[in-house]
mmCIF file of C-alpha atoms and ligand atoms in Angstrom:
data_model
loop_
_atom_site.group_PDB
_atom_site.id
_atom_site.type_symbol
_atom_site.label_atom_id
_atom_site.label_comp_id
_atom_site.label_asym_id
_atom_site.label_seq_id
_atom_site.Cartn_x
_atom_site.Cartn_y
_atom_site.Cartn_z
ATOM 1 C CA UNK A 777 -28.673 -11.581 9.362
ATOM 2 C CA UNK A 778 -25.320 -11.355 7.631
ATOM 3 C CA UNK A 779 -21.773 -11.511 8.949
ATOM 4 C CA UNK A 780 -19.334 -9.662 6.697
ATOM 5 C CA UNK A 781 -15.703 -10.505 6.028
ATOM 6 C CA UNK A 782 -13.426 -8.023 4.337
ATOM 7 C CA UNK A 783 -10.572 -9.580 2.364
ATOM 8 C CA UNK A 784 -10.004 -6.638 0.035
ATOM 9 C CA UNK A 785 -6.804 -4.672 -0.581
ATOM 10 C CA UNK A 786 -8.214 -1.607 1.121
ATOM 11 C CA UNK A 787 -10.161 -0.958 3.123
ATOM 12 C CA UNK A 788 -9.110 -3.720 5.483
ATOM 13 C CA UNK A 789 -10.741 -4.879 8.750
ATOM 14 C CA UNK A 790 -10.437 -2.706 11.855
ATOM 15 C CA UNK A 791 -9.214 -4.050 15.218
ATOM 16 C CA UNK A 792 -11.642 -3.414 18.129
ATOM 17 C CA UNK A 793 -9.012 -1.144 19.745
ATOM 18 C CA UNK A 794 -9.110 1.113 16.676
ATOM 19 C CA UNK A 795 -12.916 1.192 16.592
ATOM 20 C CA UNK A 796 -13.016 2.057 20.287
ATOM 21 C CA UNK A 797 -10.544 4.915 19.834
ATOM 22 C CA UNK A 798 -12.770 6.423 17.155
ATOM 23 C CA UNK A 799 -15.799 6.345 19.435
ATOM 24 C CA UNK A 800 -14.193 8.748 21.919
ATOM 25 C CA UNK A 801 -15.451 12.343 22.132
ATOM 26 C CA UNK A 802 -13.642 14.763 19.833
ATOM 27 C CA UNK A 803 -10.884 16.956 21.262
ATOM 28 C CA UNK A 804 -9.458 20.205 19.920
ATOM 29 C CA UNK A 805 -6.324 20.016 17.806
ATOM 30 C CA UNK A 806 -4.554 23.171 19.032
ATOM 31 C CA UNK A 807 -4.040 21.728 22.510
ATOM 32 C CA UNK A 808 -1.162 20.138 24.420
ATOM 33 C CA UNK A 809 -3.337 17.019 24.640
ATOM 34 C CA UNK A 810 -3.452 16.668 20.848
ATOM 35 C CA UNK A 811 0.213 17.645 20.518
ATOM 36 C CA UNK A 812 1.118 14.585 22.586
ATOM 37 C CA UNK A 813 -0.969 12.437 20.289
ATOM 38 C CA UNK A 814 0.642 13.970 17.207
ATOM 39 C CA UNK A 815 4.088 13.359 18.675
ATOM 40 C CA UNK A 816 3.253 9.738 19.404
ATOM 41 C CA UNK A 817 1.845 9.261 15.901
ATOM 42 C CA UNK A 818 4.941 10.781 14.270
ATOM 43 C CA UNK A 819 7.289 8.594 16.278
ATOM 44 C CA UNK A 820 5.223 5.507 15.521
ATOM 45 C CA UNK A 821 5.213 6.328 11.827
ATOM 46 C CA UNK A 822 8.992 6.732 11.799
ATOM 47 C CA UNK A 823 9.219 3.270 13.382
ATOM 48 C CA UNK A 824 6.972 1.685 10.743
ATOM 49 C CA UNK A 825 8.716 3.611 7.941
ATOM 50 C CA UNK A 826 12.120 2.615 9.383
ATOM 51 C CA UNK A 827 13.327 6.170 8.881
ATOM 52 C CA UNK A 828 14.830 9.180 10.597
ATOM 53 C CA UNK A 829 13.151 11.501 8.066
ATOM 54 C CA UNK A 830 10.060 13.498 8.952
ATOM 55 C CA UNK A 831 6.831 11.680 8.109
ATOM 56 C CA UNK A 832 3.932 14.050 7.452
ATOM 57 C CA UNK A 833 0.322 13.135 8.066
ATOM 58 C CA UNK A 834 -2.055 14.482 5.412
ATOM 59 C CA UNK A 835 -5.831 14.393 5.434
ATOM 60 C CA UNK A 836 -6.487 12.545 2.195
ATOM 61 C CA UNK A 837 -6.612 9.082 0.739
ATOM 62 C CA UNK A 838 -3.374 7.537 -0.507
ATOM 63 C CA UNK A 839 -3.613 9.169 -3.918
ATOM 64 C CA UNK A 840 -3.415 12.608 -2.275
ATOM 65 C CA UNK A 841 0.046 11.732 -0.985
ATOM 66 C CA UNK A 842 1.042 10.591 -4.487
ATOM 67 C CA UNK A 843 -0.007 13.986 -5.804
ATOM 68 C CA UNK A 844 1.833 15.666 -2.910
ATOM 69 C CA UNK A 845 5.003 13.788 -3.863
ATOM 70 C CA UNK A 846 4.818 14.948 -7.476
ATOM 71 C CA UNK A 847 3.942 18.607 -6.847
ATOM 72 C CA UNK A 848 6.487 19.112 -4.077
ATOM 73 C CA UNK A 849 9.596 17.840 -5.836
ATOM 74 C CA UNK A 850 9.029 18.634 -9.510
ATOM 75 C CA UNK A 851 8.277 21.537 -11.840
ATOM 76 C CA UNK A 852 6.342 21.685 -15.121
ATOM 77 C CA UNK A 853 8.678 20.656 -17.938
ATOM 78 C CA UNK A 854 10.752 18.331 -15.748
ATOM 79 C CA UNK A 855 11.296 14.742 -16.789
ATOM 80 C CA UNK A 856 10.413 11.823 -14.513
ATOM 81 C CA UNK A 857 10.567 8.066 -14.946
ATOM 82 C CA UNK A 858 7.363 6.268 -14.066
ATOM 83 C CA UNK A 859 7.380 2.506 -13.646
ATOM 84 C CA UNK A 860 4.135 1.111 -14.950
ATOM 85 C CA UNK A 861 3.280 -2.519 -14.247
ATOM 86 C CA UNK A 862 -0.328 -2.086 -13.231
ATOM 87 C CA UNK A 863 -3.055 0.362 -12.402
ATOM 88 C CA UNK A 864 -1.178 2.126 -9.630
ATOM 89 C CA UNK A 865 2.002 2.580 -11.630
ATOM 90 C CA UNK A 866 -0.186 4.187 -14.288
ATOM 91 C CA UNK A 867 -1.450 6.618 -11.672
ATOM 92 C CA UNK A 868 2.077 8.044 -11.274
ATOM 93 C CA UNK A 869 2.137 8.738 -15.019
ATOM 94 C CA UNK A 870 -1.297 10.360 -14.947
ATOM 95 C CA UNK A 871 -0.457 12.636 -12.010
ATOM 96 C CA UNK A 872 2.819 13.723 -13.627
ATOM 97 C CA UNK A 873 1.053 14.490 -16.897
ATOM 98 C CA UNK A 874 -1.607 16.517 -15.069
ATOM 99 C CA UNK A 875 1.153 18.887 -13.940
ATOM 100 C CA UNK A 876 2.975 19.176 -17.258
ATOM 101 C CA UNK A 877 5.790 16.847 -16.252
ATOM 102 C CA UNK A 878 7.249 14.660 -19.018
ATOM 103 C CA UNK A 879 6.635 11.125 -17.904
ATOM 104 C CA UNK A 880 9.131 8.689 -19.372
ATOM 105 C CA UNK A 881 7.120 5.508 -19.029
ATOM 106 C CA UNK A 882 8.876 2.246 -18.224
ATOM 107 C CA UNK A 883 6.266 -0.337 -19.157
ATOM 108 C CA UNK A 884 6.439 -3.609 -17.275
ATOM 109 C CA UNK A 885 4.319 -6.599 -18.225
ATOM 110 C CA UNK A 886 1.433 -6.859 -15.749
ATOM 111 C CA UNK A 887 2.208 -9.670 -13.306
ATOM 112 C CA UNK A 888 5.989 -9.128 -13.432
ATOM 113 C CA UNK A 889 8.264 -7.077 -11.198
ATOM 114 C CA UNK A 890 10.368 -4.329 -12.743
ATOM 115 C CA UNK A 891 14.008 -5.196 -13.488
ATOM 116 C CA UNK A 892 16.163 -2.683 -11.593
ATOM 117 C CA UNK A 893 18.611 -2.895 -14.529
ATOM 118 C CA UNK A 894 15.938 -1.409 -16.794
ATOM 119 C CA UNK A 895 15.681 1.590 -14.484
ATOM 120 C CA UNK A 896 19.465 1.926 -14.527
ATOM 121 C CA UNK A 897 19.480 1.887 -18.344
ATOM 122 C CA UNK A 898 16.815 4.602 -18.550
ATOM 123 C CA UNK A 899 18.625 6.795 -16.016
ATOM 124 C CA UNK A 900 21.884 6.467 -17.961
ATOM 125 C CA UNK A 901 20.198 7.275 -21.257
ATOM 126 C CA UNK A 902 18.377 10.310 -19.834
ATOM 127 C CA UNK A 903 20.400 11.953 -17.072
ATOM 128 C CA UNK A 904 17.846 14.772 -16.858
ATOM 129 C CA UNK A 905 15.352 12.422 -15.154
ATOM 130 C CA UNK A 906 14.747 14.065 -11.791
ATOM 131 C CA UNK A 907 12.623 11.424 -10.086
ATOM 132 C CA UNK A 908 11.832 7.722 -10.377
ATOM 133 C CA UNK A 909 8.288 6.805 -9.400
ATOM 134 C CA UNK A 910 7.810 3.214 -8.256
ATOM 135 C CA UNK A 911 5.336 0.987 -6.437
ATOM 136 C CA UNK A 912 6.240 -1.309 -3.541
ATOM 137 C CA UNK A 913 3.256 -3.602 -4.001
ATOM 138 C CA UNK A 914 1.335 -3.180 -7.248
ATOM 139 C CA UNK A 915 -2.027 -3.999 -5.697
ATOM 140 C CA UNK A 916 -3.749 -4.484 -9.058
ATOM 141 C CA UNK A 917 -1.549 -7.456 -9.953
ATOM 142 C CA UNK A 918 -0.317 -8.656 -6.547
ATOM 143 C CA UNK A 919 3.323 -8.037 -7.551
ATOM 144 C CA UNK A 920 5.963 -6.882 -5.097
ATOM 145 C CA UNK A 921 8.879 -4.887 -6.541
ATOM 146 C CA UNK A 922 12.473 -5.069 -5.311
ATOM 147 C CA UNK A 923 12.713 -1.567 -3.885
ATOM 148 C CA UNK A 924 16.006 -2.339 -2.142
ATOM 149 C CA UNK A 925 17.681 -3.129 -5.480
ATOM 150 C CA UNK A 926 16.065 -0.106 -7.148
ATOM 151 C CA UNK A 927 17.405 2.062 -4.322
ATOM 152 C CA UNK A 928 20.922 0.846 -5.081
ATOM 153 C CA UNK A 929 20.488 1.981 -8.678
ATOM 154 C CA UNK A 930 18.941 5.384 -7.990
ATOM 155 C CA UNK A 931 21.097 6.458 -5.049
ATOM 156 C CA UNK A 932 24.151 7.032 -7.263
ATOM 157 C CA UNK A 933 22.301 9.434 -9.544
ATOM 158 C CA UNK A 934 20.847 12.922 -9.135
ATOM 159 C CA UNK A 935 17.330 11.487 -9.298
ATOM 160 C CA UNK A 936 15.211 10.873 -6.225
ATOM 161 C CA UNK A 937 13.429 7.594 -5.600
ATOM 162 C CA UNK A 938 9.724 7.881 -4.848
ATOM 163 C CA UNK A 939 7.900 4.799 -3.577
ATOM 164 C CA UNK A 940 4.163 4.206 -3.434
ATOM 165 C CA UNK A 941 3.981 2.000 -0.345
ATOM 166 C CA UNK A 942 0.259 2.502 0.108
ATOM 167 C CA UNK A 943 -0.514 -1.197 0.208
ATOM 168 C CA UNK A 944 2.706 -2.464 1.738
ATOM 169 C CA UNK A 945 3.596 -0.237 4.631
ATOM 170 C CA UNK A 946 3.164 -1.916 8.005
ATOM 171 C CA UNK A 947 2.761 -5.302 6.315
ATOM 172 C CA UNK A 948 5.933 -6.056 4.356
ATOM 173 C CA UNK A 949 9.478 -4.843 4.807
ATOM 174 C CA UNK A 950 10.333 -1.381 3.517
ATOM 175 C CA UNK A 951 13.493 0.152 4.939
ATOM 176 C CA UNK A 952 13.109 3.766 3.924
ATOM 177 C CA UNK A 953 16.588 4.883 5.008
ATOM 178 C CA UNK A 954 18.785 1.859 4.378
ATOM 179 C CA UNK A 955 17.158 1.250 0.994
ATOM 180 C CA UNK A 956 17.664 4.913 -0.025
ATOM 181 C CA UNK A 957 14.001 5.761 -0.555
ATOM 182 C CA UNK A 958 13.700 9.546 -0.779
ATOM 183 C CA UNK A 959 9.949 9.912 -0.711
ATOM 184 C CA UNK A 960 7.653 7.185 0.580
ATOM 185 C CA UNK A 961 3.894 7.651 0.445
ATOM 186 C CA UNK A 962 1.250 5.599 2.153
ATOM 187 C CA UNK A 963 -2.346 5.565 3.317
ATOM 188 C CA UNK A 964 -4.325 4.484 6.327
ATOM 189 C CA UNK A 965 -6.754 1.851 5.041
ATOM 190 C CA UNK A 966 -4.422 -0.981 4.052
ATOM 191 C CA UNK A 967 -1.683 -2.441 6.244
ATOM 192 C CA UNK A 968 -2.212 0.127 8.978
ATOM 193 C CA UNK A 969 -5.631 -1.221 10.036
ATOM 194 C CA UNK A 970 -7.476 2.122 9.893
ATOM 195 C CA UNK A 971 -10.385 3.486 7.887
ATOM 196 C CA UNK A 972 -9.513 5.516 4.771
ATOM 197 C CA UNK A 973 -8.770 9.204 5.239
ATOM 198 C CA UNK A 974 -5.136 9.609 6.243
ATOM 199 C CA UNK A 975 -2.105 9.826 3.981
ATOM 200 C CA UNK A 976 1.549 9.706 5.004
ATOM 201 C CA UNK A 977 4.650 10.991 3.260
ATOM 202 C CA UNK A 978 8.318 10.890 4.246
ATOM 203 C CA UNK A 979 10.903 13.210 2.712
ATOM 204 C CA UNK A 980 14.696 12.682 2.646
ATOM 205 C CA UNK A 981 17.271 15.498 2.644
ATOM 206 C CA UNK A 982 17.947 14.764 -1.065
ATOM 207 C CA UNK A 983 14.236 15.216 -1.828
ATOM 208 C CA UNK A 984 14.038 18.424 0.226
ATOM 209 C CA UNK A 985 16.749 19.872 -2.011
ATOM 210 C CA UNK A 986 14.531 19.299 -5.042
ATOM 211 C CA UNK A 987 11.571 20.697 -3.133
ATOM 212 C CA UNK A 988 13.441 24.000 -2.771
ATOM 213 C CA UNK A 989 13.193 24.646 -6.511
ATOM 214 C CA UNK A 990 9.857 22.951 -7.244
ATOM 215 C CA UNK A 991 7.469 25.178 -9.198
ATOM 216 C CA UNK A 992 4.375 22.980 -9.486
ATOM 217 C CA UNK A 993 1.275 24.779 -8.196
ATOM 218 C CA UNK A 994 0.233 23.620 -4.729
ATOM 219 C CA UNK A 995 -1.548 24.875 -1.678
ATOM 220 C CA UNK A 996 -3.200 22.200 0.490
ATOM 221 C CA UNK A 997 -0.372 19.745 -0.152
ATOM 222 C CA UNK A 998 2.508 22.215 0.231
ATOM 223 C CA UNK A 999 5.008 20.247 2.312
ATOM 224 C CA UNK A 1000 7.037 23.334 3.201
ATOM 225 C CA UNK A 1001 3.986 24.566 5.105
ATOM 226 C CA UNK A 1002 3.530 21.100 6.601
ATOM 227 C CA UNK A 1003 7.160 21.159 7.746
ATOM 228 C CA UNK A 1004 6.811 24.583 9.405
ATOM 229 C CA UNK A 1005 3.843 23.309 11.407
ATOM 230 C CA UNK A 1006 5.457 19.910 12.054
ATOM 231 C CA UNK A 1007 8.474 21.560 13.703
ATOM 232 C CA UNK A 1008 6.039 23.101 16.211
ATOM 233 C CA UNK A 1009 4.178 19.767 16.639
ATOM 234 C CA UNK A 1010 1.255 21.207 14.737
ATOM 235 C CA UNK A 1011 -0.525 20.829 11.413
ATOM 236 C CA UNK A 1012 -1.234 23.616 8.878
ATOM 237 C CA UNK A 1013 -4.977 22.827 8.704
ATOM 238 C CA UNK A 1014 -7.502 20.951 10.813
ATOM 239 C CA UNK A 1015 -6.201 17.391 10.897
ATOM 240 C CA UNK A 1016 -8.440 14.304 10.940
ATOM 241 C CA UNK A 1017 -8.206 14.286 14.739
ATOM 242 C CA UNK A 1018 -10.198 11.115 15.289
ATOM 243 C CA UNK A 1019 -8.254 9.151 12.706
ATOM 244 C CA UNK A 1020 -4.946 10.282 14.182
ATOM 245 C CA UNK A 1021 -6.059 9.125 17.631
ATOM 246 C CA UNK A 1022 -6.959 5.772 16.073
ATOM 247 C CA UNK A 1023 -3.602 5.750 14.270
ATOM 248 C CA UNK A 1024 -1.851 5.863 17.650
ATOM 249 C CA UNK A 1025 -3.746 2.723 18.680
ATOM 250 C CA UNK A 1026 -2.847 0.912 15.475
ATOM 251 C CA UNK A 1027 0.795 1.941 15.743
ATOM 252 C CA UNK A 1028 0.864 0.777 19.357
ATOM 253 C CA UNK A 1029 -0.376 -2.642 18.211
ATOM 254 C CA UNK A 1030 2.258 -2.830 15.468
ATOM 255 C CA UNK A 1031 4.987 -1.856 17.924
ATOM 256 C CA UNK A 1032 3.810 -4.395 20.469
ATOM 257 C CA UNK A 1033 4.027 -7.185 17.887
ATOM 258 C CA UNK A 1034 7.277 -5.862 16.457
ATOM 259 C CA UNK A 1035 7.788 -5.319 12.735
ATOM 260 C CA UNK A 1036 9.591 -8.649 12.273
ATOM 261 C CA UNK A 1037 6.582 -10.566 13.599
ATOM 262 C CA UNK A 1038 4.153 -8.454 11.603
ATOM 263 C CA UNK A 1039 6.083 -9.232 8.408
ATOM 264 C CA UNK A 1040 6.288 -12.961 9.155
ATOM 265 C CA UNK A 1041 2.548 -13.092 9.917
ATOM 266 C CA UNK A 1042 1.834 -11.552 6.516
ATOM 267 C CA UNK A 1043 4.153 -14.056 4.861
ATOM 268 C CA UNK A 1044 2.285 -16.891 6.559
ATOM 269 C CA UNK A 1045 -1.069 -15.563 5.343
ATOM 270 C CA UNK A 1046 0.317 -15.266 1.802
ATOM 271 C CA UNK A 1047 1.893 -18.741 1.829
ATOM 272 C CA UNK A 1048 -1.379 -20.326 2.955
ATOM 273 C CA UNK A 1049 -3.471 -18.393 0.429
ATOM 274 C CA UNK A 1050 -1.111 -19.254 -2.418
ATOM 275 C CA UNK A 1051 -1.052 -22.927 -1.366
ATOM 276 C CA UNK A 1052 -4.857 -23.033 -1.286
ATOM 277 C CA UNK A 1053 -5.236 -21.393 -4.686
ATOM 278 C CA UNK A 1054 -2.739 -23.789 -6.272
ATOM 279 C CA UNK A 1055 -4.335 -26.818 -4.585
ATOM 280 C CA UNK A 1056 -7.617 -25.812 -6.215
ATOM 281 C CA UNK A 1057 -5.891 -26.095 -9.572
ATOM 282 C CA UNK A 1058 -5.802 -22.338 -10.102
ATOM 283 C CA UNK A 1059 -2.834 -20.321 -11.312
ATOM 284 C CA UNK A 1060 -1.275 -17.396 -9.488
ATOM 285 C CA UNK A 1061 -1.280 -14.266 -11.637
ATOM 286 C CA UNK A 1062 2.219 -13.244 -10.504
ATOM 287 C CA UNK A 1063 4.009 -16.489 -9.598
ATOM 288 C CA UNK A 1064 7.496 -14.949 -9.855
ATOM 289 C CA UNK A 1065 6.891 -11.889 -7.696
ATOM 290 C CA UNK A 1066 3.841 -12.605 -5.537
ATOM 291 C CA UNK A 1067 3.502 -10.166 -2.654
ATOM 292 C CA UNK A 1068 2.696 -11.047 0.943
ATOM 293 C CA UNK A 1069 -0.195 -8.582 1.077
ATOM 294 C CA UNK A 1070 -2.505 -9.581 -1.747
ATOM 295 C CA UNK A 1071 -2.769 -12.763 -3.796
ATOM 296 C CA UNK A 1072 -4.017 -12.478 -7.368
ATOM 297 C CA UNK A 1073 -5.173 -15.661 -9.086
ATOM 298 C CA UNK A 1074 -6.425 -16.341 -12.597
ATOM 299 C CA UNK A 1075 -10.112 -17.106 -12.933
ATOM 300 C CA UNK A 1076 -10.414 -20.630 -14.400
ATOM 301 C CA UNK A 1077 -11.769 -21.148 -17.934
ATOM 302 C CA UNK A 1078 -15.526 -21.258 -18.124
ATOM 303 C CA UNK A 1079 -16.035 -19.309 -14.904
ATOM 304 C CA UNK A 1080 -17.258 -15.714 -14.919
ATOM 305 C CA UNK A 1081 -14.813 -13.866 -12.667
ATOM 306 C CA UNK A 1082 -17.096 -10.951 -11.941
ATOM 307 C CA UNK A 1083 -19.946 -13.287 -10.977
ATOM 308 C CA UNK A 1084 -17.598 -15.232 -8.709
ATOM 309 C CA UNK A 1085 -16.625 -12.140 -6.708
ATOM 310 C CA UNK A 1086 -20.216 -10.924 -6.633
ATOM 311 C CA UNK A 1087 -21.628 -14.236 -5.408
ATOM 312 C CA UNK A 1088 -19.055 -14.486 -2.622
ATOM 313 C CA UNK A 1089 -19.987 -10.997 -1.484
ATOM 314 C CA UNK A 1090 -23.734 -10.875 -2.037
ATOM 315 C CA UNK A 1091 -24.615 -14.436 -1.075
ATOM 316 C CA UNK A 1092 -22.134 -15.095 1.701
ATOM 317 C CA UNK A 1093 -20.781 -11.732 2.879
ATOM 318 C CA UNK A 1094 -17.166 -12.514 1.982
ATOM 319 C CA UNK A 1095 -15.724 -9.601 0.032
ATOM 320 C CA UNK A 1096 -12.662 -10.184 -2.120
ATOM 321 C CA UNK A 1097 -11.585 -8.053 -5.082
ATOM 322 C CA UNK A 1098 -11.922 -8.695 -8.792
ATOM 323 C CA UNK A 1099 -9.548 -7.540 -11.506
ATOM 324 C CA UNK A 1100 -9.111 -3.904 -12.526
ATOM 325 C CA UNK A 1101 -8.836 -2.446 -16.057
ATOM 326 C CA UNK A 1102 -7.457 -5.051 -18.440
ATOM 327 C CA UNK A 1103 -7.734 -7.750 -15.759
ATOM 328 C CA UNK A 1104 -11.465 -7.226 -15.219
ATOM 329 C CA UNK A 1105 -13.139 -10.622 -14.935
ATOM 330 C CA UNK A 1106 -9.806 -12.384 -15.491
ATOM 331 C CA UNK A 1107 -8.395 -12.443 -11.958
ATOM 332 C CA UNK A 1108 -9.647 -12.342 -8.412
ATOM 333 C CA UNK A 1109 -7.609 -10.950 -5.544
ATOM 334 C CA UNK A 1110 -7.653 -12.066 -1.933
ATOM 335 C CA UNK A 1111 -6.008 -9.529 0.346
ATOM 336 C CA UNK A 1112 -4.344 -10.586 3.556
ATOM 337 C CA UNK A 1113 -2.971 -7.362 4.955
ATOM 338 C CA UNK A 1114 -3.495 -5.637 8.243
ATOM 339 C CA UNK A 1115 -5.808 -7.121 10.851
ATOM 340 C CA UNK A 1116 -6.048 -10.558 9.217
ATOM 341 C CA UNK A 1117 -5.421 -13.861 10.872
ATOM 342 C CA UNK A 1118 -5.344 -17.539 10.005
ATOM 343 C CA UNK A 1119 -9.076 -18.161 10.310
ATOM 344 C CA UNK A 1120 -9.986 -15.184 8.143
ATOM 345 C CA UNK A 1121 -8.060 -16.896 5.350
ATOM 346 C CA UNK A 1122 -9.821 -20.208 6.035
ATOM 347 C CA UNK A 1123 -13.194 -18.453 5.767
ATOM 348 C CA UNK A 1124 -12.146 -16.789 2.511
ATOM 349 C CA UNK A 1125 -10.892 -20.001 0.916
ATOM 350 C CA UNK A 1126 -13.898 -21.955 2.130
ATOM 351 C CA UNK A 1127 -16.253 -19.426 0.550
ATOM 352 C CA UNK A 1128 -14.216 -19.391 -2.666
ATOM 353 C CA UNK A 1129 -14.574 -23.178 -2.833
ATOM 354 C CA UNK A 1130 -18.289 -23.084 -2.212
ATOM 355 C CA UNK A 1131 -18.960 -20.575 -4.971
ATOM 356 C CA UNK A 1132 -16.573 -22.220 -7.456
ATOM 357 C CA UNK A 1133 -18.354 -25.511 -6.773
ATOM 358 C CA UNK A 1134 -21.757 -23.955 -7.318
ATOM 359 C CA UNK A 1135 -20.538 -22.397 -10.563
ATOM 360 C CA UNK A 1136 -19.591 -25.825 -11.858
ATOM 361 C CA UNK A 1137 -15.812 -25.739 -11.485
ATOM 362 C CA UNK A 1138 -14.538 -29.304 -11.055
ATOM 363 C CA UNK A 1139 -12.406 -30.040 -7.997
ATOM 364 C CA UNK A 1140 -12.509 -31.956 -4.742
ATOM 365 C CA UNK A 1141 -14.300 -29.870 -2.097
ATOM 366 C CA UNK A 1142 -12.040 -29.018 0.819
ATOM 367 C CA UNK A 1143 -8.772 -29.200 -1.141
ATOM 368 C CA UNK A 1144 -8.051 -25.498 -0.773
ATOM 369 C CA UNK A 1145 -8.947 -25.316 2.902
ATOM 370 C CA UNK A 1146 -6.820 -28.379 3.557
ATOM 371 C CA UNK A 1147 -3.805 -26.877 1.771
ATOM 372 C CA UNK A 1148 -4.194 -23.639 3.753
ATOM 373 C CA UNK A 1149 -4.450 -25.531 7.045
ATOM 374 C CA UNK A 1150 -1.371 -27.578 6.184
ATOM 375 C CA UNK A 1151 0.523 -24.399 5.362
ATOM 376 C CA UNK A 1152 -0.492 -22.891 8.709
ATOM 377 C CA UNK A 1153 0.656 -26.014 10.555
ATOM 378 C CA UNK A 1154 4.165 -25.745 9.058
HETATM 379 C C1 LIG B 988 -4.927 1.598 -2.704
HETATM 380 C C2 LIG B 988 -3.742 2.020 -3.454
HETATM 381 C C3 LIG B 988 -3.620 3.315 -3.959
HETATM 382 C C4 LIG B 988 -4.735 4.322 -3.902
HETATM 383 O O1 LIG B 988 -4.984 4.752 -2.657
HETATM 384 P P1 LIG B 988 -6.337 5.570 -2.329
HETATM 385 O O2 LIG B 988 -6.288 5.562 -0.840
HETATM 386 O O3 LIG B 988 -7.471 4.779 -2.909
HETATM 387 O O4 LIG B 988 -6.213 6.899 -2.902
HETATM 388 C C5 LIG B 988 -2.446 3.663 -4.600
HETATM 389 N N1 LIG B 988 -1.443 2.785 -4.752
HETATM 390 C C6 LIG B 988 -1.532 1.523 -4.288
HETATM 391 C C7 LIG B 988 -0.394 0.605 -4.493
HETATM 392 C C8 LIG B 988 -2.678 1.106 -3.630
HETATM 393 O O5 LIG B 988 -2.767 -0.146 -3.178
#
């Protein structure tokens, strides 16, 4: 027998209400019944996105919506600024390059947030930059970027601001409209408490203007087609009906809690996780810009980071994430986004302690759990 705990930055655990919704018999999508569901999902998404813009639901993982963002606003030969402070920032560069777009790369040291001033400098130096591609939470490093400040910089230029909010939406604050975010992409399996399979993308009037002249090849992800269908409460192709029904449940839960409470719960989870990690004598990977959705910590000297993650998962059923690319074996990441509560964190920290102890790391057993409990009692 094995009880599994998922503390990874996607997929994240599913609430029973979401599981139940997915067990219902399938319905047809060209029906008034499904139209009501689609309407409810769209309204709920606008609430979570904090926007008046249309939010389209695509059948894809998060990366599909990143590709949709690129191909719908740009043309081959265009220049775009991609902010690269981790694996997901790099993905923006790779997608742009796949479509013949000149990616001006703004390299940010992994573990640091981008300086909005650096973006301003690049935009001034190269006024032909048509879009700025950023990441709300750089899941590979645990860093949260100051999208509000970046919005202030980009809004006064001709460029549009594109935000990858795949691992932040529905977990930390992102005010699409008041922060001047033109295109915001997200996915279902992170803060939104759903399985993978749905992508979301919002488009501002400024971004639609660019979309008018976009010449990148596209078919499945053509947002003009999505918009035509959307205006008739429809979708251009067969949507992931079951996932959209489950989305309504998840959105209902988020609405019931209220975004403010959802954000403060995530902050509490992050505070406790950070306190525990530090109490164990470990260092945060991104101490200056740690996000509330995933905590990255450095693996201590003499400990094999990959073995640590593996032992937690294979011996005890507690799945956390290791490091990606250049951070492989050097960091571990404990996610606390979506359907995660206090005692999930306690389980995660307790398991981390047990395995660290068994691997010979020297510390007082219980120190991390105690620090987390104290943080929760605050
Ligand atoms: C998970 C994640 C992605 C990739 O999403 P997929 O659903 O795996 O395609 C992109 N960006 C960020 C910030 C993520 O956390």
